[in-house]
CSV table of C-alpha atoms in Angstrom, one decimal:
chain,number,residue,atom,x,y,z
A,160,MET,CA,-9.3,13.7,-9.9
A,161,GLU,CA,-8.1,10.9,-12.0
A,162,GLU,CA,-7.2,7.8,-10.0
A,163,ARG,CA,-3.5,7.0,-9.9
A,164,HIS,CA,-1.9,4.0,-11.7
A,165,ARG,CA,-1.6,1.0,-9.4
A,166,GLY,CA,1.2,-1.6,-9.5
A,167,PRO,CA,0.6,-5.4,-9.8
A,168,ALA,CA,1.2,-5.9,-6.1
A,169,GLU,CA,-1.8,-3.7,-5.4
A,170,ALA,CA,-4.1,-6.1,-7.4
A,171,PRO,CA,-7.3,-7.2,-5.6
A,172,ASN,CA,-6.9,-10.4,-3.6
A,173,LEU,CA,-9.8,-12.8,-4.2
A,174,GLY,CA,-8.6,-15.6,-1.8
A,175,GLU,CA,-7.5,-15.8,1.8
A,176,PRO,CA,-6.0,-12.5,3.0
A,177,ALA,CA,-2.2,-12.4,2.8
A,178,VAL,CA,-0.3,-12.1,6.1
A,179,PRO,CA,0.9,-8.5,6.5
A,180,ARG,CA,4.7,-8.1,6.3
A,181,PRO,CA,6.3,-6.0,9.0
A,182,ALA,CA,7.4,-2.6,7.7
A,183,ALA,CA,8.5,0.8,9.0
A,184,SER,CA,8.8,4.4,7.9
A,185,VAL,CA,10.1,7.7,9.2
A,186,VAL,CA,7.9,10.8,9.1
A,187,LEU,CA,10.8,13.1,9.0
A,188,LEU,CA,10.2,16.7,10.2
A,189,ARG,CA,12.2,19.8,9.8
A,190,ARG,CA,12.0,23.4,10.9
A,191,GLY,CA,11.1,25.0,7.6
A,192,GLY,CA,11.2,28.6,6.5
A,193,LYS,CA,13.4,31.4,7.9
A,194,HIS,CA,14.4,31.6,11.5
A,195,GLU,CA,11.5,33.8,12.4
A,196,ASP,CA,9.0,31.6,10.6
A,197,ARG,CA,9.8,27.9,11.5
A,198,ALA,CA,6.8,26.2,9.9
A,199,LEU,CA,6.7,22.4,10.1
A,200,GLU,CA,7.8,20.6,7.0
A,201,VAL,CA,7.8,16.8,6.2
A,202,LEU,CA,10.0,14.8,3.8
A,203,LEU,CA,8.3,13.0,1.0
A,204,LEU,CA,10.0,10.7,-1.6
A,205,LYS,CA,8.6,9.8,-5.0
A,206,ARG,CA,8.7,6.1,-5.7
A,207,THR,CA,9.9,4.9,-9.1
A,208,GLU,CA,7.3,4.4,-11.8
A,209,GLU,CA,8.7,0.8,-12.1
A,210,ALA,CA,7.7,-0.2,-8.6
A,211,LYS,CA,5.3,-3.1,-8.2
A,212,PHE,CA,3.7,-1.4,-5.2
A,213,MET,CA,2.6,2.2,-5.4
A,214,PRO,CA,4.5,3.2,-8.5
A,215,GLY,CA,5.0,7.0,-8.8
A,216,VAL,CA,3.5,7.7,-5.4
A,217,TRP,CA,5.0,10.2,-2.9
A,218,VAL,CA,5.6,8.4,0.4
A,219,PHE,CA,7.5,8.7,3.7
A,220,PRO,CA,10.9,6.9,3.5
A,221,GLY,CA,10.4,3.3,4.6
A,222,GLY,CA,10.2,-0.3,3.6
A,223,ALA,CA,10.0,-3.9,4.9
A,224,VAL,CA,11.7,-5.1,8.1
A,225,ASP,CA,14.7,-7.3,7.3
A,226,PRO,CA,15.8,-10.2,9.6
A,227,GLY,CA,19.0,-8.2,10.4
A,228,ASP,CA,16.9,-5.3,11.8
A,229,GLY,CA,15.9,-7.3,14.9
A,230,GLU,CA,12.6,-8.2,16.5
A,231,ASP,CA,9.6,-6.4,18.0
A,232,GLU,CA,9.7,-2.6,18.2
A,233,THR,CA,13.5,-2.6,18.1
A,234,GLY,CA,13.4,-4.1,14.6
A,235,TYR,CA,10.8,-1.6,13.4
A,236,ARG,CA,12.9,1.3,14.6
A,237,ALA,CA,16.1,-0.1,13.1
A,238,CYS,CA,14.3,-0.6,9.8
A,239,ALA,CA,13.0,2.9,9.7
A,240,VAL,CA,16.4,4.4,10.3
A,241,ARG,CA,18.0,2.1,7.7
A,242,GLU,CA,15.4,2.8,5.0
A,243,LEU,CA,15.8,6.6,5.6
A,244,ALA,CA,19.5,6.2,4.9
A,245,GLU,CA,19.0,4.0,1.9
A,246,GLU,CA,16.2,5.9,0.2
A,247,ALA,CA,17.0,9.5,1.1
A,248,GLY,CA,20.7,9.5,2.1
A,249,ILE,CA,19.9,10.9,5.5
A,250,GLU,CA,21.5,9.3,8.5
A,251,LEU,CA,20.0,9.5,12.0
A,252,ALA,CA,22.3,9.1,15.0
A,253,LEU,CA,21.7,6.2,17.4
A,254,GLU,CA,20.5,8.6,20.1
A,255,GLU,CA,18.1,10.4,17.8
A,256,GLU,CA,14.5,10.3,19.1
A,257,LEU,CA,12.0,8.2,17.2
A,258,ILE,CA,8.4,8.6,18.4
A,259,LEU,CA,5.8,6.1,17.3
A,260,PHE,CA,3.2,8.1,15.3
A,261,SER,CA,0.8,5.6,13.7
A,262,ARG,CA,0.4,2.0,12.6
A,263,TRP,CA,-1.4,1.1,9.4
A,264,ILE,CA,-2.2,-2.4,8.2
A,265,THR,CA,-3.0,-2.9,4.5
A,266,PRO,CA,-6.6,-3.8,3.8
A,267,GLU,CA,-7.3,-7.5,3.4
A,268,VAL,CA,-8.5,-7.0,-0.2
A,269,ILE,CA,-5.0,-6.1,-1.4
A,270,SER,CA,-2.6,-8.8,-2.6
A,271,ARG,CA,0.6,-7.4,-0.9
A,272,ARG,CA,0.0,-6.3,2.7
A,273,PHE,CA,2.1,-4.6,5.3
A,274,ASP,CA,1.9,-3.9,9.0
A,275,ALA,CA,3.6,-0.5,8.8
A,276,TRP,CA,4.8,1.4,11.8
A,277,PHE,CA,5.5,5.1,11.3
A,278,PHE,CA,7.9,7.1,13.5
A,279,LEU,CA,8.2,10.8,13.9
A,280,ALA,CA,11.8,12.1,13.9
A,281,LEU,CA,13.5,15.5,13.6
A,282,ALA,CA,15.9,15.9,10.6
A,283,PRO,CA,19.5,16.6,11.4
A,284,ALA,CA,20.6,20.1,10.3
A,285,HIS,CA,21.9,20.6,6.8
A,286,THR,CA,20.9,17.2,5.4
A,287,PRO,CA,19.3,17.6,2.0
A,288,PRO,CA,17.6,14.4,0.8
A,289,LYS,CA,19.2,12.4,-2.0
A,290,PRO,CA,16.9,9.9,-3.8
A,291,ASP,CA,18.7,6.7,-4.5
A,292,GLY,CA,17.6,6.7,-8.1
A,293,VAL,CA,16.4,3.1,-7.9
A,294,GLU,CA,13.5,3.0,-5.4
A,295,THR,CA,13.1,6.7,-5.2
A,296,THR,CA,13.4,9.3,-8.0
A,297,ASP,CA,12.6,12.6,-6.4
A,298,ALA,CA,12.4,14.2,-2.9
A,299,GLY,CA,11.0,17.3,-1.3
A,300,TRP,CA,10.1,19.0,1.9
A,301,PHE,CA,6.5,19.9,2.1
A,302,GLU,CA,4.3,21.7,4.6
A,303,PRO,CA,1.4,19.2,5.2
A,304,ALA,CA,-1.2,21.6,3.9
A,305,ARG,CA,0.7,22.3,0.7
A,306,ALA,CA,1.2,18.6,0.1
A,307,LEU,CA,-2.5,17.9,0.5
A,308,GLU,CA,-3.4,20.8,-1.8
A,309,ALA,CA,-1.0,19.4,-4.4
A,310,GLN,CA,-2.6,16.0,-4.1
A,311,ALA,CA,-6.1,17.5,-4.5
A,312,ALA,CA,-4.9,19.4,-7.6
A,313,GLY,CA,-3.5,16.2,-9.1
A,314,GLU,CA,0.1,17.4,-8.8
A,315,LEU,CA,1.1,14.7,-6.3
A,316,ALA,CA,0.0,11.1,-5.9
A,317,LEU,CA,-0.4,10.2,-2.3
A,318,ALA,CA,-1.6,6.9,-0.7
A,319,PHE,CA,-4.6,7.0,1.7
A,320,PRO,CA,-2.5,6.5,4.9
A,321,THR,CA,-0.1,9.3,3.8
A,322,VAL,CA,-3.0,11.6,3.4
A,323,LYS,CA,-4.4,10.8,6.8
A,324,GLN,CA,-1.1,11.3,8.5
A,325,LEU,CA,-0.5,14.6,6.8
A,326,GLU,CA,-4.0,15.7,8.0
A,327,SER,CA,-3.1,14.7,11.5
A,328,LEU,CA,0.0,17.1,11.3
A,329,LEU,CA,-2.1,20.1,10.3
A,330,PRO,CA,-2.8,21.3,13.8
A,331,PHE,CA,0.9,21.7,14.6
A,332,LYS,CA,2.6,24.9,13.7
A,333,THR,CA,6.1,23.6,14.4
A,334,SER,CA,7.9,20.3,14.4
A,335,ASP,CA,8.6,20.7,18.1
A,336,GLU,CA,4.8,20.9,18.8
A,337,ALA,CA,4.2,17.7,16.8
A,338,LEU,CA,6.9,15.8,18.6
A,339,ALA,CA,5.8,16.9,22.0
A,340,ALA,CA,2.1,16.1,21.3
A,341,ASN,CA,2.9,12.5,20.2
A,342,ARG,CA,5.5,11.5,22.9
A,343,SER,CA,2.9,10.1,25.3
A,344,ARG,CA,0.1,9.2,22.9
A,345,THR,CA,-1.2,5.6,22.7
A,346,VAL,CA,-1.0,4.3,19.1
A,347,GLU,CA,-3.6,1.7,18.0
A,348,PRO,CA,-3.3,-0.3,14.7
A,349,ILE,CA,-5.5,1.0,11.9
A,350,LEU,CA,-6.9,-1.6,9.5
A,351,PRO,CA,-8.9,0.2,6.7
A,352,LYS,CA,-11.7,-1.8,5.1
A,353,VAL,CA,-13.1,-1.4,1.6
A,354,ILE,CA,-16.9,-1.6,1.4
A,355,GLY,CA,-19.3,-1.5,-1.5
A,356,THR,CA,-19.0,-2.9,-5.0
A,357,PRO,CA,-16.0,-2.8,-7.4
A,358,ALA,CA,-17.7,0.0,-9.3
A,359,GLU,CA,-18.8,2.0,-6.2
A,360,HIS,CA,-16.7,1.5,-3.1
A,361,ARG,CA,-15.1,3.5,-0.3
A,362,VAL,CA,-12.6,3.0,2.4
A,363,VAL,CA,-13.8,3.1,6.0
A,364,LEU,CA,-11.7,3.3,9.2
A,365,PRO,CA,-12.3,1.9,12.7
A,366,GLY,CA,-14.9,4.1,14.4
A,367,ASP,CA,-16.9,4.7,11.2
A,368,PRO,CA,-20.5,3.5,11.7
A,369,ASP,CA,-20.2,1.5,8.5
A,370,TYR,CA,-17.0,-0.3,9.6
A,371,PRO,CA,-17.6,-4.1,9.3
A,372,ALA,CA,-17.5,-5.9,12.6
């Protein structure tokens, strides 16, 4: 498959690694299908082709933490809810459950880096996504397997962390199953590393025997 177009903020960093900026996203789930067939579906938004970071890529709603969001995990949670409202037009109530799902740190070789926290949440009923037309230009609900198939066929551009998180949702038949399985799970930060040469390289994750110490 042809490699996706990369924005200027994804250019290789040849100096000291940039400090990752706090960011947060919502992996928003809904009960898809008919009442007798409630398959898990997840919301993905398409970033504008004009974006400096991941142009044209389908992502979970999210963005950088602002000072007004607060500090520590409270700030990450507030950011995730705010970004969902801004980018997809979906409001989560204050009492809505947000479950920490994963935490990804951009590789050191990338110019713009994020320390991104991803939270699972259940979509309110009857809340179709509405892209803001600025940062996001399209939106859709996808069963994880269908999104991964579309990515493999070149129909969707997905970032590496998005692919891995969709893969981790594959075992769950329903959104309720996914939420229940992650409520008590310990989440460790994941820092991918790129090894090899510019011409021949691959991404490795903690636990890979080739992961640099």
